[in-house]
Short mmCIF file of C-alpha atoms and ligand atoms in Angstrom, two decimals:
data_model
loop_
_atom_site.label_atom_id
_atom_site.label_comp_id
_atom_site.label_asym_id
_atom_site.label_seq_id
_atom_site.Cartn_x
_atom_site.Cartn_y
_atom_site.Cartn_z
CA MET E 1 -22.05 9.78 -6.41
CA LYS E 2 -22.95 9.88 -2.74
CA PHE E 3 -20.82 8.51 0.05
CA LYS E 4 -21.97 7.57 3.53
CA ALA E 5 -18.76 7.79 5.54
CA ILE E 6 -15.11 8.83 5.48
CA VAL E 7 -12.08 6.85 6.62
CA ALA E 8 -8.85 8.78 7.14
CA ASP E 9 -5.31 7.81 7.98
CA ILE E 10 -3.81 9.60 11.01
CA ASP E 11 -0.07 10.24 10.64
CA GLY E 12 0.73 12.45 7.67
CA THR E 13 -2.97 12.96 6.87
CA ILE E 14 -4.67 14.67 9.81
CA THR E 15 -1.40 15.81 11.38
CA CYS E 16 1.08 18.61 10.67
CA GLU E 17 4.55 18.05 9.26
CA LYS E 18 6.02 17.39 12.70
CA ARG E 19 3.23 14.96 13.56
CA GLU E 20 1.16 17.15 15.88
CA LEU E 21 -2.60 16.85 15.36
CA HIS E 22 -3.68 19.45 12.76
CA LEU E 23 -6.24 21.60 14.54
CA GLY E 24 -7.73 22.98 11.33
CA ALA E 25 -8.41 19.45 10.13
CA VAL E 26 -9.95 18.58 13.51
CA LYS E 27 -12.24 21.60 13.29
CA LYS E 28 -13.33 20.62 9.79
CA ILE E 29 -13.92 16.98 10.76
CA ARG E 30 -16.12 18.14 13.67
CA THR E 31 -18.49 19.90 11.25
CA LEU E 32 -19.24 16.65 9.40
CA LYS E 33 -22.56 14.88 9.86
CA LEU E 34 -21.44 11.50 8.50
CA PRO E 35 -19.37 8.83 10.31
CA PHE E 36 -15.63 9.55 10.32
CA VAL E 37 -13.38 6.54 10.92
CA LEU E 38 -9.65 6.67 11.71
CA ALA E 39 -7.32 4.07 10.20
CA THR E 40 -3.71 3.86 11.35
CA GLY E 41 -0.65 1.68 11.52
CA ASN E 42 -0.35 2.79 15.08
CA ILE E 43 -1.63 0.95 18.16
CA LEU E 44 -5.28 0.70 19.18
CA CYS E 45 -5.07 2.99 22.22
CA TYR E 46 -3.46 5.71 20.08
CA ALA E 47 -6.28 5.45 17.53
CA ARG E 48 -9.01 5.43 20.18
CA THR E 49 -7.51 8.39 22.03
CA THR E 50 -7.25 10.36 18.80
CA SER E 51 -10.86 9.51 17.99
CA ARG E 52 -12.00 10.58 21.47
CA LEU E 53 -10.08 13.86 21.43
CA ILE E 54 -11.33 14.80 17.97
CA GLY E 55 -14.87 14.18 19.22
CA LEU E 56 -15.59 11.06 17.16
CA GLU E 57 -17.37 7.83 18.10
CA GLY E 58 -14.45 5.41 18.49
CA ALA E 59 -14.74 3.60 15.14
CA VAL E 60 -11.09 2.90 14.40
CA ILE E 61 -8.80 0.57 12.46
CA ALA E 62 -5.40 0.22 14.14
CA GLU E 63 -2.21 -1.81 13.60
CA ASN E 64 -2.79 -1.66 9.83
CA GLY E 65 -6.06 -3.56 10.10
CA GLY E 66 -4.96 -5.95 12.84
CA ALA E 67 -7.06 -4.24 15.52
CA ILE E 68 -10.54 -2.76 15.21
CA THR E 69 -13.16 -1.14 17.40
CA VAL E 70 -16.51 0.20 16.28
CA ARG E 71 -17.43 2.18 19.42
CA PHE E 72 -15.71 3.20 22.65
CA ASP E 73 -17.96 0.98 24.75
CA LEU E 74 -17.31 -2.19 22.73
CA GLN E 75 -14.37 -4.55 22.99
CA GLY E 76 -11.97 -4.51 20.05
CA THR E 77 -11.12 -7.45 17.80
CA TYR E 78 -7.57 -8.60 17.14
CA GLU E 79 -6.17 -10.73 14.33
CA GLU E 80 -3.88 -13.59 15.42
CA SER E 81 -0.80 -12.88 13.37
CA MET E 82 1.98 -12.05 15.82
CA GLU E 83 3.79 -15.39 15.74
CA GLU E 84 4.97 -15.19 12.12
CA CYS E 85 5.93 -11.52 12.68
CA GLU E 86 8.08 -12.54 15.67
CA LYS E 87 9.81 -15.21 13.56
CA ALA E 88 10.57 -12.60 10.89
CA TYR E 89 11.82 -10.21 13.57
CA SER E 90 14.18 -12.82 15.07
CA PHE E 91 15.50 -13.69 11.64
CA LEU E 92 16.12 -10.05 10.66
CA SER E 93 17.72 -9.32 14.06
CA ARG E 94 20.64 -11.50 12.96
CA TYR E 95 21.46 -8.90 10.29
CA PHE E 96 20.27 -5.58 11.74
CA ASN E 97 20.09 -3.80 15.06
CA LEU E 98 16.31 -3.39 15.19
CA THR E 99 14.25 -1.29 17.60
CA LYS E 100 10.61 -2.21 18.24
CA LEU E 101 8.11 0.61 18.69
CA ASP E 102 5.45 0.27 21.41
CA PRO E 103 5.95 -3.49 21.82
CA LEU E 104 3.99 -3.52 25.08
CA TYR E 105 0.79 -2.38 23.37
CA ARG E 106 1.16 -3.80 19.87
CA LYS E 107 -0.70 -7.10 19.56
CA THR E 108 -0.80 -8.18 15.91
CA GLU E 109 2.29 -6.84 14.14
CA ILE E 110 5.73 -5.39 14.84
CA ALA E 111 6.67 -1.78 14.13
CA LEU E 112 10.33 -0.87 13.83
CA ARG E 113 12.33 2.33 13.86
CA ARG E 114 13.29 3.33 10.29
CA ASP E 115 17.05 3.09 10.75
CA PHE E 116 17.95 -0.01 8.72
CA ASP E 117 18.12 -0.94 5.03
CA LEU E 118 14.55 -1.91 4.14
CA GLU E 119 15.31 -3.24 0.66
CA LYS E 120 18.03 -5.50 2.02
CA ALA E 121 15.70 -6.69 4.79
CA ARG E 122 12.98 -7.41 2.24
CA SER E 123 15.26 -9.52 0.08
CA LEU E 124 16.58 -11.41 3.12
CA LEU E 125 13.03 -12.08 4.27
CA LYS E 126 12.19 -13.59 0.87
CA THR E 127 14.46 -16.52 1.72
CA GLN E 128 12.15 -17.40 4.63
CA ASN E 129 8.81 -19.10 4.20
CA LEU E 130 6.83 -16.64 6.30
CA ASP E 131 3.43 -15.14 5.56
CA VAL E 132 4.57 -11.61 6.38
CA GLU E 133 5.52 -8.44 4.51
CA MET E 134 7.18 -5.14 5.39
CA VAL E 135 5.51 -1.80 4.83
CA ASP E 136 7.08 1.64 5.24
CA THR E 137 4.68 4.36 6.38
CA LYS E 138 7.42 7.02 6.63
CA TYR E 139 6.86 6.92 10.41
CA ALA E 140 7.78 3.29 11.00
CA ILE E 141 8.53 0.07 9.15
CA HIS E 142 5.94 -2.56 9.97
CA ILE E 143 6.33 -6.33 9.82
CA LYS E 144 2.78 -7.52 9.29
CA SER E 145 0.79 -10.49 8.11
CA LYS E 146 0.07 -10.44 4.37
CA LYS E 147 -3.55 -11.22 5.25
CA VAL E 148 -4.00 -8.00 7.22
CA ASN E 149 -4.15 -4.46 5.87
CA LYS E 150 -6.31 -1.35 6.21
CA GLY E 151 -8.47 -2.55 3.29
CA VAL E 152 -9.35 -5.83 5.02
CA GLY E 153 -9.89 -3.84 8.22
CA LEU E 154 -12.19 -1.38 6.47
CA LYS E 155 -14.35 -4.17 5.04
CA LYS E 156 -14.73 -5.66 8.49
CA LEU E 157 -15.48 -2.36 10.20
CA ALA E 158 -17.88 -1.21 7.47
CA ASN E 159 -19.79 -4.44 7.96
CA MET E 160 -19.99 -3.81 11.72
CA MET E 161 -21.41 -0.35 10.92
CA GLY E 162 -24.01 -1.74 8.50
CA LEU E 163 -22.13 -0.22 5.53
CA LYS E 164 -19.98 -1.41 2.63
CA ALA E 165 -16.35 -0.40 2.15
CA ARG E 166 -17.49 1.18 -1.16
CA ASP E 167 -19.67 3.62 0.84
CA PHE E 168 -16.49 5.20 2.22
CA VAL E 169 -14.20 7.88 0.87
CA ALA E 170 -10.64 7.12 2.02
CA ILE E 171 -7.99 9.77 2.69
CA GLY E 172 -4.34 8.83 3.17
CA ASP E 173 -0.66 9.58 2.63
CA SER E 174 1.40 6.42 2.32
CA ALA E 175 1.96 2.81 1.29
CA ASN E 176 -0.12 1.36 4.14
CA ASP E 177 -3.19 3.21 2.78
CA VAL E 178 -3.19 1.59 -0.68
CA GLU E 179 -5.50 -1.35 0.11
CA MET E 180 -7.95 0.98 1.85
CA PHE E 181 -8.10 3.04 -1.36
CA GLU E 182 -8.68 -0.12 -3.38
CA VAL E 183 -11.73 -1.25 -1.40
CA SER E 184 -13.26 2.18 -0.73
CA GLY E 185 -15.50 4.07 -3.17
CA PHE E 186 -13.06 6.94 -3.72
CA GLY E 187 -9.46 7.51 -2.61
CA ILE E 188 -7.90 10.91 -1.92
CA ALA E 189 -4.15 11.30 -1.36
CA VAL E 190 -2.90 14.38 0.48
CA GLY E 191 -0.22 16.46 -1.31
CA ASN E 192 2.63 15.17 0.86
CA GLY E 193 1.72 11.55 -0.02
CA ASP E 194 4.14 8.99 -1.44
CA GLU E 195 4.11 8.28 -5.18
CA ILE E 196 2.57 4.87 -4.51
CA ILE E 197 -0.50 6.34 -2.80
CA LYS E 198 -0.85 9.15 -5.32
CA GLU E 199 -0.95 6.54 -8.08
CA ALA E 200 -3.63 4.59 -6.24
CA ALA E 201 -5.70 7.75 -5.63
CA ASP E 202 -8.72 9.04 -7.55
CA TYR E 203 -7.83 12.57 -6.49
CA VAL E 204 -4.70 14.23 -5.07
CA THR E 205 -4.93 17.45 -3.06
CA GLU E 206 -2.65 20.42 -3.68
CA ALA E 207 -2.36 21.08 0.03
CA THR E 208 -0.27 18.89 2.31
CA TYR E 209 -0.85 17.14 5.68
CA GLY E 210 -3.96 18.32 7.59
CA ASP E 211 -4.51 21.13 5.10
CA GLY E 212 -4.79 18.41 2.47
CA THR E 213 -7.54 16.73 4.47
CA ILE E 214 -9.44 20.03 4.75
CA GLU E 215 -9.11 20.42 0.98
CA ALA E 216 -10.28 16.82 0.46
CA ILE E 217 -13.42 17.37 2.56
CA GLU E 218 -14.17 20.69 0.84
CA PHE E 219 -13.75 18.96 -2.54
CA LEU E 220 -16.29 16.30 -1.52
CA GLU E 221 -18.72 18.95 -0.24
CA GLU E 222 -18.43 21.01 -3.42
CA LYS E 223 -19.15 17.93 -5.52
CA GLY E 224 -22.15 17.15 -3.28
CA TRP E 225 -20.72 13.67 -2.66
CA ILE E 226 -21.02 13.85 1.13
O1 PGA V 29 2.03 3.94 12.56
C1 PGA V 29 2.56 4.32 11.49
O2 PGA V 29 3.61 3.82 11.08
C2 PGA V 29 1.91 5.37 10.66
O3 PGA V 29 0.62 5.59 11.07
P1 PGA V 29 -0.52 6.00 10.01
O4 PGA V 29 -1.00 4.75 9.38
O5 PGA V 29 -1.55 6.69 10.88
O6 PGA V 29 0.10 6.95 9.03
MG1 MG V 30 -0.04 7.93 7.23
#
């Protein structure tokens, strides 16, 4: 097996436990000769800034696949899915006191503070005919279009880079990384990952957070797969 690129989640994967960027992981990523893409549920400017400060090229998937850029000097693309998310948000606001995260910058989905009963919200939402779903990343609960996810985003971005999603190894830690594992050639969950992502993974690291990403890259190097 030989892979041509790596796509990694940000929060919980290249960070430390308290969410600071993991400097050891950054150092390791900087040694790589192949393209390294960031994929996050967070907003596009957060993803692009992280890419810039790591020393990468600006190929990022943000808002769980809703926003993509391939290079810093190119305009991003956005999916048009906010309207249904807003309807779901208004409906759920009747039952819960919800707090939006970064609403000024978020263009394709809604991220909420994790301080309400997700299972109850999910069952309430089922009564509505909306094309949205809720995903918990452990950092936020996202209301997003069912059509958009990091897997769909990876296919699109890979195509823009002249690659296939299968050419990528994916590294991640939570439920919003599952589809990216499904479309990539090989999925690695870091040790702190949720059960759902560990089940979807081809390999699970012993180490957690950024140390898990270092271990993942070393594993790929030892195998000669990158
Ligand atoms: O924005 C979030 O909720 C989590 O972000 P992540 O996808 O980088 O882990
Ligand atoms: Mg994550």
